Amino acid sequence: MGMHGHLTFLLLSLCVPGTFVRATVLPDLPRVVALSEDTVPGTRVAEVTVSCSNSSSSPNVTLDTIEPDHPFNSIAISSDPTDATTFRAEVTLRAGAELDARQVNQYTLILRAACPGEDEVEGRLFVRVTTGQVLRCDTPFASAEGDVVEVLADVAPRTPLYAVLRQPLGGLMFRLRNHNTPLTLTRRGLVLAPDNGFDPNKDNQTFRLEIEVMDRHGHNCSGAVRVEVLPSRRPRVTFLKPHWAVTVTEGIGPWEVVTRVYARGDNVRYAILAPVAPALFTIDEVTGEIRSTRRLEVIRAHLLIRAYNALHPDDHATATVNITVQGTDRQAPRCVPAVFVSQVLETVSPGTTLVTLRCTDSTSTDECLHYALEGPPSSHSHFCMEGPRLKVNATLDYDSEAMAALGFQFTATIVVTVGGQPLQSTRVPVLVTVTPVNEFRPACPSSATFTVPETAAFGSVVGRVAGTDRDYPPDSLEYSVEGGSGPAQPFSIDRRTGEIRVVGPLDSQQQKSYRLVVQLTDTHNDLDLRKRQSRLCDVSVRLQAVPDQLPVCIPEVQELRITAGSPGSHQPVTHLVCHSSPDSVVLTYTIVGGNEDGRFRLEGNTLVYLPNDQARPHTFVLLVEVWGGSGARHRSSVVALVVHVTPWSTPVPPSTTTQHTTLLKEPLVVTQTEAVWHPPAWFVAVLTISGALLLATLGCTVRNLLCGNRAPGKLFLGKSSWDVVEHTRGKEEQGHPHASSPGQFDGRAQDPRTGRDYLFNSVTGARRWI
């Protein structure tokens, strides 16, 4: 909050236009109240009247704050006993509130009130913070006699005894006027007990403290507090008996309990006074247990034990403890090795001896020695004792989850006793670590056949070779392809995941499937990294053919008539409608013949004519090759376009007329025979005579048709896109009767790839080489 910051609470009032609404009234607002920065928390700041239209339940009055640290409580509502429709809203300072006029000198509060069934209203309350004038101390601290505090003499050191102000305000300073007291006054106004506590041997102790309080403005007040120390009512520390005598046998090991002493009192602690530096025994300061610090031999020891109150060390008592260690005929056995730590392979057979203990006792015989194995259940299930021999009891399978949960380690303890007496026993710790052995070869997946379309892009995933390995960690394999990747093997495999990807071109016409030899090699399955096992797996990748058909154009032959535009213009002639399979194949169009003087060009599948100043009609026979497919399957078809161009100055209609020729196709069989057959002589003779008669009949028929009907010529196209046929037309214009005139198609065309000339016959629909 800034120096002149304001704390604002928001109110939203909703009203329906055009309707009469009963509203709650705040007649006291807006209003300004003054508040001193010395105001005590909980003080009422202002009381606001809330008037409702009817007598109902209490209204809802809220303060919605934007900044969280405001010093005011939520609104408290009370009813007016004289008027059922009037209520009182009280604004008070919250607990712990600290006002500082130099930081915030005014708060703007927006009260939102709503009676049941009525609309909300809002009002503003301005709280102006003024500078305080006087610092007042609480009573009876500020009285002449001062406040009185009674405490027991056994109170703990530095215990808080008195607070000068119960809720100290920030910025106050406390000063002790008299210093002849063991009590301590803190900066927060707390009076503490002496650092060493009160003397419990003194009665009727009284201490008076004169304290001055000052705020940051220089205002001050003073008071006094008298601390009266009462005699302690706690019990004194005493031993149950002042002398203790204990007898034990030799052979007790380190840190074993010898005896225990006990004293009555509060907060009792124990300590050994003599000897000053005990070498054989130690005592637990809380429980009083006396333990040995090493293996005991025959000896007599005298200990002086002190019991005392931890909070009041002057309250104490002492006792003597005499410890006698007697000799015995037998001592605890001595074993070699004293600790057994070993690593074993997981393939170790059950019944194998891991270690044989060599233990002896004081009689130099092991006939009365007993061996037992202690430890967790997992150790008991995998190991056992047969006399002094520690043996493997079950298979140590490194590749199991249960073994992994144990961290591949077993812990146990071999307890060797003499005659079954616990005091005459030796414990041999055991730690066995199981190491892995690469036992299993990787296994190939049950199915390793994948199918991929021949159009798959570079990097496409073909499939994943999911090899397995039973060694731990499971399925930790590396993958590789025998021979690597290349033109003959356009696939690669990920070394870690086994994913096969496409890294070269695919063509089902050249090769329909591939056989990959994938090597699986296990990793991290043996301590010796050189001991790795592998397996070769056959993987078959089949190519799915994606058929690429020849581009098909409808129609395959077009006869077009256009009127040339002005020279230099750009005149579309027709759009070629072609498609291929699959539909995703992009088609390209190229004029491969008949484009004299470059008068035509293709823009995609649109044929465009570029007029010039030619004054005579002209006929163009264009051959457009349409290409589709990719790679080795690049295929094409040819479309024939016969375009009759009339000059723009010729008085003909200005429109462009497109004439689509309907093909009247006669059955045409094109046979390509690879094999050679030698028919009999009689069959050749009959076939020759029949063919001659058929050709004569067809010739007569054609002659009659040509002489009887001079209709415009028509184009015919056979099954092959190169079989272009045009029927001889009549004269294109009066005065141009010659067959080779620009307006007439003479039935001749040239193959753009081979350069061979063709003559198209309008009757048979066949083409003939020239």
Short mmCIF file of N, CA, C and O in Angstrom, two decimals, residues 142-229:
data_model
loop_
_atom_site.label_atom_id
_atom_site.label_comp_id
_atom_site.label_asym_id
_atom_site.label_seq_id
_atom_site.Cartn_x
_atom_site.Cartn_y
_atom_site.Cartn_z
N ALA A 142 0.15 0.12 34.59
CA ALA A 142 0.45 1.55 34.72
C ALA A 142 0.14 2.10 36.11
O ALA A 142 0.37 3.28 36.38
N SER A 143 -0.40 1.25 37.01
CA SER A 143 -0.72 1.74 38.36
C SER A 143 0.54 1.91 39.19
O SER A 143 1.62 1.47 38.80
N ALA A 144 0.38 2.52 40.35
CA ALA A 144 1.54 2.78 41.20
C ALA A 144 2.13 1.50 41.75
O ALA A 144 3.36 1.35 41.86
N GLU A 145 1.26 0.54 42.12
CA GLU A 145 1.77 -0.72 42.67
C GLU A 145 2.32 -1.63 41.56
O GLU A 145 3.19 -2.46 41.82
N GLY A 146 1.82 -1.45 40.34
CA GLY A 146 2.25 -2.31 39.24
C GLY A 146 1.50 -3.64 39.22
O GLY A 146 0.72 -3.96 40.14
N ASP A 147 1.73 -4.41 38.17
CA ASP A 147 1.08 -5.71 38.04
C ASP A 147 1.87 -6.74 38.83
O ASP A 147 3.08 -6.57 39.08
N VAL A 148 1.19 -7.85 39.23
CA VAL A 148 1.80 -8.89 40.04
C VAL A 148 1.73 -10.21 39.30
O VAL A 148 0.68 -10.57 38.75
N VAL A 149 2.86 -10.95 39.30
CA VAL A 149 2.93 -12.27 38.67
C VAL A 149 3.51 -13.23 39.68
O VAL A 149 4.55 -12.95 40.31
N GLU A 150 2.86 -14.39 39.87
CA GLU A 150 3.35 -15.42 40.77
C GLU A 150 3.82 -16.62 39.94
O GLU A 150 3.09 -17.11 39.08
N VAL A 151 5.03 -17.09 40.21
CA VAL A 151 5.59 -18.24 39.49
C VAL A 151 6.21 -19.18 40.51
O VAL A 151 6.55 -18.78 41.63
N LEU A 152 6.37 -20.47 40.09
CA LEU A 152 7.02 -21.45 40.95
C LEU A 152 8.52 -21.36 40.78
O LEU A 152 9.03 -20.97 39.74
N ALA A 153 9.21 -21.77 41.80
CA ALA A 153 10.67 -21.67 41.79
C ALA A 153 11.29 -22.64 40.80
O ALA A 153 12.45 -22.42 40.37
N ASP A 154 10.57 -23.71 40.43
CA ASP A 154 11.16 -24.68 39.51
C ASP A 154 10.78 -24.43 38.06
O ASP A 154 10.88 -25.32 37.21
N VAL A 155 10.32 -23.21 37.75
CA VAL A 155 10.01 -22.90 36.36
C VAL A 155 11.27 -22.99 35.51
O VAL A 155 12.37 -22.73 35.98
N ALA A 156 11.10 -23.41 34.27
CA ALA A 156 12.25 -23.62 33.40
C ALA A 156 12.95 -22.30 33.08
O ALA A 156 12.33 -21.23 33.07
N PRO A 157 14.25 -22.35 32.85
CA PRO A 157 14.97 -21.10 32.50
C PRO A 157 14.39 -20.45 31.25
O PRO A 157 13.95 -21.13 30.32
N ARG A 158 14.40 -19.11 31.26
CA ARG A 158 13.96 -18.27 30.14
C ARG A 158 12.51 -18.57 29.73
O ARG A 158 12.11 -18.43 28.58
N THR A 159 11.71 -18.97 30.68
CA THR A 159 10.27 -19.15 30.42
C THR A 159 9.60 -17.78 30.44
O THR A 159 9.83 -16.97 31.33
N PRO A 160 8.73 -17.44 29.43
CA PRO A 160 8.01 -16.15 29.46
C PRO A 160 7.08 -16.09 30.67
O PRO A 160 6.24 -16.98 30.88
N LEU A 161 7.25 -15.03 31.44
CA LEU A 161 6.45 -14.86 32.66
C LEU A 161 5.39 -13.79 32.53
O LEU A 161 4.32 -13.88 33.17
N TYR A 162 5.63 -12.75 31.71
CA TYR A 162 4.70 -11.62 31.67
C TYR A 162 4.89 -10.90 30.33
O TYR A 162 6.01 -10.80 29.81
N ALA A 163 3.75 -10.39 29.78
CA ALA A 163 3.77 -9.57 28.57
C ALA A 163 3.29 -8.18 28.93
O ALA A 163 2.19 -8.02 29.47
N VAL A 164 4.12 -7.18 28.65
CA VAL A 164 3.78 -5.81 29.01
C VAL A 164 2.49 -5.39 28.29
O VAL A 164 1.60 -4.80 28.90
N LEU A 165 2.39 -5.64 27.00
CA LEU A 165 1.16 -5.39 26.24
C LEU A 165 0.72 -6.72 25.65
O LEU A 165 1.49 -7.42 24.98
N ARG A 166 -0.53 -7.10 25.87
CA ARG A 166 -1.02 -8.39 25.40
C ARG A 166 -1.01 -8.47 23.87
O ARG A 166 -0.76 -9.52 23.30
N GLN A 167 -1.31 -7.36 23.21
CA GLN A 167 -1.26 -7.28 21.75
C GLN A 167 -0.37 -6.11 21.39
O GLN A 167 -0.84 -5.01 21.09
N PRO A 168 0.93 -6.28 21.45
CA PRO A 168 1.85 -5.13 21.25
C PRO A 168 1.70 -4.58 19.84
O PRO A 168 1.59 -5.30 18.87
N LEU A 169 1.67 -3.26 19.76
CA LEU A 169 1.60 -2.57 18.49
C LEU A 169 2.99 -2.49 17.87
O LEU A 169 4.00 -2.51 18.57
N GLY A 170 3.02 -2.38 16.57
CA GLY A 170 4.30 -2.30 15.90
C GLY A 170 5.00 -0.98 16.18
O GLY A 170 4.36 0.06 16.37
N GLY A 171 6.31 -1.03 16.23
CA GLY A 171 7.08 0.19 16.41
C GLY A 171 7.29 0.59 17.86
O GLY A 171 7.79 1.69 18.11
N LEU A 172 6.91 -0.24 18.84
CA LEU A 172 7.10 0.10 20.25
C LEU A 172 8.47 -0.36 20.72
O LEU A 172 8.99 -1.38 20.26
N MET A 173 9.03 0.40 21.66
CA MET A 173 10.31 0.07 22.27
C MET A 173 10.11 -0.06 23.77
O MET A 173 9.39 0.73 24.39
N PHE A 174 10.76 -1.09 24.37
CA PHE A 174 10.63 -1.37 25.80
C PHE A 174 12.01 -1.24 26.45
O PHE A 174 12.99 -1.78 25.93
N ARG A 175 12.06 -0.52 27.58
CA ARG A 175 13.34 -0.29 28.28
C ARG A 175 13.16 -0.56 29.77
O ARG A 175 12.16 -0.16 30.37
N LEU A 176 14.12 -1.32 30.31
CA LEU A 176 14.09 -1.67 31.73
C LEU A 176 14.87 -0.60 32.50
O LEU A 176 16.05 -0.36 32.24
N ARG A 177 14.16 0.03 33.44
CA ARG A 177 14.80 1.12 34.18
C ARG A 177 15.76 0.59 35.26
O ARG A 177 16.82 1.16 35.49
N ASN A 178 15.38 -0.46 35.98
CA ASN A 178 16.26 -1.01 37.03
C ASN A 178 16.90 -2.29 36.50
O ASN A 178 16.23 -3.15 35.90
N HIS A 179 18.21 -2.43 36.71
CA HIS A 179 18.96 -3.56 36.17
C HIS A 179 19.43 -4.52 37.25
O HIS A 179 20.17 -5.45 36.95
N ASN A 180 18.99 -4.31 38.51
CA ASN A 180 19.39 -5.21 39.59
C ASN A 180 18.42 -6.37 39.72
O ASN A 180 17.80 -6.59 40.78
N THR A 181 18.25 -7.10 38.66
CA THR A 181 17.32 -8.23 38.64
C THR A 181 17.85 -9.30 37.68
O THR A 181 18.45 -8.97 36.65
N PRO A 182 17.66 -10.58 37.99
CA PRO A 182 18.10 -11.63 37.06
C PRO A 182 17.11 -11.85 35.91
O PRO A 182 17.41 -12.63 35.00
N LEU A 183 15.97 -11.20 35.98
CA LEU A 183 14.97 -11.37 34.92
C LEU A 183 15.41 -10.63 33.65
O LEU A 183 16.21 -9.69 33.69
N THR A 184 14.84 -11.05 32.52
CA THR A 184 15.20 -10.48 31.22
C THR A 184 13.96 -9.90 30.56
O THR A 184 12.88 -10.49 30.61
N LEU A 185 14.12 -8.68 29.94
CA LEU A 185 13.05 -8.03 29.18
C LEU A 185 13.44 -8.05 27.70
O LEU A 185 14.51 -7.55 27.32
N THR A 186 12.57 -8.63 26.87
CA THR A 186 12.87 -8.72 25.43
C THR A 186 12.38 -7.49 24.70
O THR A 186 11.65 -6.65 25.26
N ARG A 187 12.78 -7.36 23.44
CA ARG A 187 12.36 -6.22 22.63
C ARG A 187 10.86 -6.24 22.34
O ARG A 187 10.30 -5.21 21.97
N ARG A 188 10.20 -7.40 22.46
CA ARG A 188 8.76 -7.49 22.24
C ARG A 188 7.96 -7.30 23.52
O ARG A 188 6.75 -7.50 23.53
N GLY A 189 8.65 -6.95 24.63
CA GLY A 189 7.94 -6.66 25.87
C GLY A 189 7.63 -7.90 26.68
O GLY A 189 6.68 -7.88 27.47
N LEU A 190 8.40 -8.97 26.53
CA LEU A 190 8.19 -10.19 27.31
C LEU A 190 9.21 -10.24 28.44
O LEU A 190 10.41 -9.98 28.24
N VAL A 191 8.75 -10.60 29.66
CA VAL A 191 9.61 -10.77 30.83
C VAL A 191 9.91 -12.26 30.94
O VAL A 191 9.00 -13.09 31.04
N LEU A 192 11.19 -12.65 30.91
CA LEU A 192 11.61 -14.04 30.92
C LEU A 192 12.26 -14.40 32.24
O LEU A 192 12.85 -13.53 32.93
N ALA A 193 12.15 -15.70 32.58
CA ALA A 193 12.80 -16.20 33.79
C ALA A 193 14.31 -16.14 33.62
O ALA A 193 14.82 -16.01 32.50
N PRO A 194 15.09 -16.21 34.73
CA PRO A 194 16.56 -16.13 34.61
C PRO A 194 17.11 -17.24 33.71
O PRO A 194 16.49 -18.29 33.54
N ASP A 195 18.29 -16.98 33.20
CA ASP A 195 18.91 -17.94 32.30
C ASP A 195 19.17 -19.27 32.99
O ASP A 195 19.11 -20.33 32.35
N ASN A 196 19.48 -19.26 34.30
CA ASN A 196 19.73 -20.49 35.06
C ASN A 196 18.56 -20.88 35.94
O ASN A 196 18.67 -21.79 36.77
N GLY A 197 17.40 -20.22 35.75
CA GLY A 197 16.24 -20.51 36.58
C GLY A 197 16.36 -19.89 37.97
O GLY A 197 17.37 -19.27 38.32
N PHE A 198 15.31 -20.06 38.75
CA PHE A 198 15.32 -19.54 40.13
C PHE A 198 15.98 -20.55 41.06
O PHE A 198 16.01 -21.76 40.78
N ASP A 199 16.48 -20.06 42.18
CA ASP A 199 17.11 -20.93 43.18
C ASP A 199 16.01 -21.61 43.99
O ASP A 199 15.26 -20.95 44.72
N PRO A 200 15.86 -22.95 43.85
CA PRO A 200 14.76 -23.61 44.57
C PRO A 200 14.98 -23.68 46.09
O PRO A 200 14.05 -23.97 46.84
N ASN A 201 16.20 -23.41 46.52
CA ASN A 201 16.48 -23.48 47.96
C ASN A 201 16.08 -22.21 48.70
O ASN A 201 16.10 -22.17 49.93
N LYS A 202 15.75 -21.15 47.97
CA LYS A 202 15.34 -19.90 48.61
C LYS A 202 13.83 -19.78 48.59
O LYS A 202 13.17 -20.18 47.63
N ASP A 203 13.30 -19.20 49.65
CA ASP A 203 11.86 -19.01 49.74
C ASP A 203 11.53 -17.52 49.65
O ASP A 203 12.35 -16.66 50.00
N ASN A 204 10.29 -17.23 49.21
CA ASN A 204 9.77 -15.87 49.16
C ASN A 204 10.68 -14.92 48.41
O ASN A 204 11.10 -13.86 48.89
N GLN A 205 11.00 -15.27 47.18
CA GLN A 205 11.80 -14.40 46.31
C GLN A 205 10.86 -13.45 45.57
O GLN A 205 9.85 -13.88 45.01
N THR A 206 11.21 -12.16 45.55
CA THR A 206 10.39 -11.14 44.88
C THR A 206 11.30 -10.25 44.04
O THR A 206 12.36 -9.80 44.52
N PHE A 207 10.84 -9.99 42.82
CA PHE A 207 11.60 -9.13 41.91
C PHE A 207 10.65 -8.09 41.33
O PHE A 207 9.53 -8.43 40.93
N ARG A 208 11.08 -6.82 41.31
CA ARG A 208 10.27 -5.73 40.76
C ARG A 208 10.99 -5.16 39.53
O ARG A 208 12.18 -4.87 39.57
N LEU A 209 10.22 -5.01 38.44
CA LEU A 209 10.78 -4.47 37.20
C LEU A 209 10.00 -3.21 36.84
O LEU A 209 8.76 -3.21 36.80
N GLU A 210 10.74 -2.11 36.63
CA GLU A 210 10.15 -0.85 36.18
C GLU A 210 10.46 -0.71 34.68
O GLU A 210 11.62 -0.69 34.28
N ILE A 211 9.39 -0.59 33.90
CA ILE A 211 9.52 -0.67 32.44
C ILE A 211 8.94 0.59 31.82
O ILE A 211 7.88 1.07 32.22
N GLU A 212 9.65 1.12 30.82
CA GLU A 212 9.18 2.28 30.06
C GLU A 212 8.90 1.83 28.62
O GLU A 212 9.69 1.11 28.01
N VAL A 213 7.73 2.31 28.08
CA VAL A 213 7.30 1.96 26.72
C VAL A 213 7.29 3.25 25.90
O VAL A 213 6.75 4.27 26.34
N MET A 214 7.84 3.21 24.69
CA MET A 214 7.90 4.39 23.83
C MET A 214 7.55 3.96 22.40
O MET A 214 7.96 2.89 21.92
N ASP A 215 6.74 4.84 21.70
CA ASP A 215 6.39 4.53 20.31
C ASP A 215 7.31 5.32 19.37
O ASP A 215 8.17 6.08 19.81
N ARG A 216 7.06 5.14 18.07
CA ARG A 216 7.93 5.78 17.08
C ARG A 216 7.70 7.28 16.96
O ARG A 216 8.49 7.97 16.31
N HIS A 217 6.62 7.78 17.57
CA HIS A 217 6.35 9.23 17.54
C HIS A 217 6.93 9.95 18.75
O HIS A 217 6.76 11.17 18.88
N GLY A 218 7.55 9.23 19.65
CA GLY A 218 8.11 9.83 20.85
C GLY A 218 7.17 9.81 22.03
O GLY A 218 7.54 10.24 23.13
N HIS A 219 5.95 9.28 21.85
CA HIS A 219 5.02 9.17 22.98
C HIS A 219 5.43 8.00 23.85
O HIS A 219 5.87 6.96 23.32
N ASN A 220 5.26 8.12 25.17
CA ASN A 220 5.68 7.05 26.05
C ASN A 220 4.74 6.90 27.22
O ASN A 220 3.92 7.78 27.51
N CYS A 221 4.85 5.73 27.83
CA CYS A 221 4.15 5.46 29.09
C CYS A 221 5.01 4.50 29.88
O CYS A 221 5.93 3.89 29.33
N SER A 222 4.75 4.33 31.16
CA SER A 222 5.58 3.49 31.99
C SER A 222 4.72 2.74 32.98
O SER A 222 3.55 3.09 33.22
N GLY A 223 5.30 1.68 33.54
CA GLY A 223 4.60 0.86 34.52
C GLY A 223 5.58 -0.04 35.21
O GLY A 223 6.80 0.01 35.00
N ALA A 224 5.04 -0.93 36.07
CA ALA A 224 5.89 -1.83 36.83
C ALA A 224 5.22 -3.19 36.92
O ALA A 224 3.99 -3.30 36.80
N VAL A 225 6.04 -4.23 37.10
CA VAL A 225 5.53 -5.58 37.31
C VAL A 225 6.36 -6.21 38.42
O VAL A 225 7.58 -6.05 38.47
N ARG A 226 5.69 -6.89 39.36
CA ARG A 226 6.35 -7.54 40.49
C ARG A 226 6.20 -9.04 40.32
O ARG A 226 5.08 -9.56 40.21
N VAL A 227 7.34 -9.75 40.26
CA VAL A 227 7.37 -11.20 40.10
C VAL A 227 7.64 -11.83 41.46
O VAL A 227 8.70 -11.59 42.07
N GLU A 228 6.69 -12.64 41.95
CA GLU A 228 6.82 -13.32 43.23
C GLU A 228 7.09 -14.80 42.96
O GLU A 228 6.30 -15.46 42.29
N VAL A 229 8.21 -15.30 43.46
CA VAL A 229 8.62 -16.69 43.26
C VAL A 229 8.16 -17.51 44.45
O VAL A 229 8.54 -17.24 45.60
#
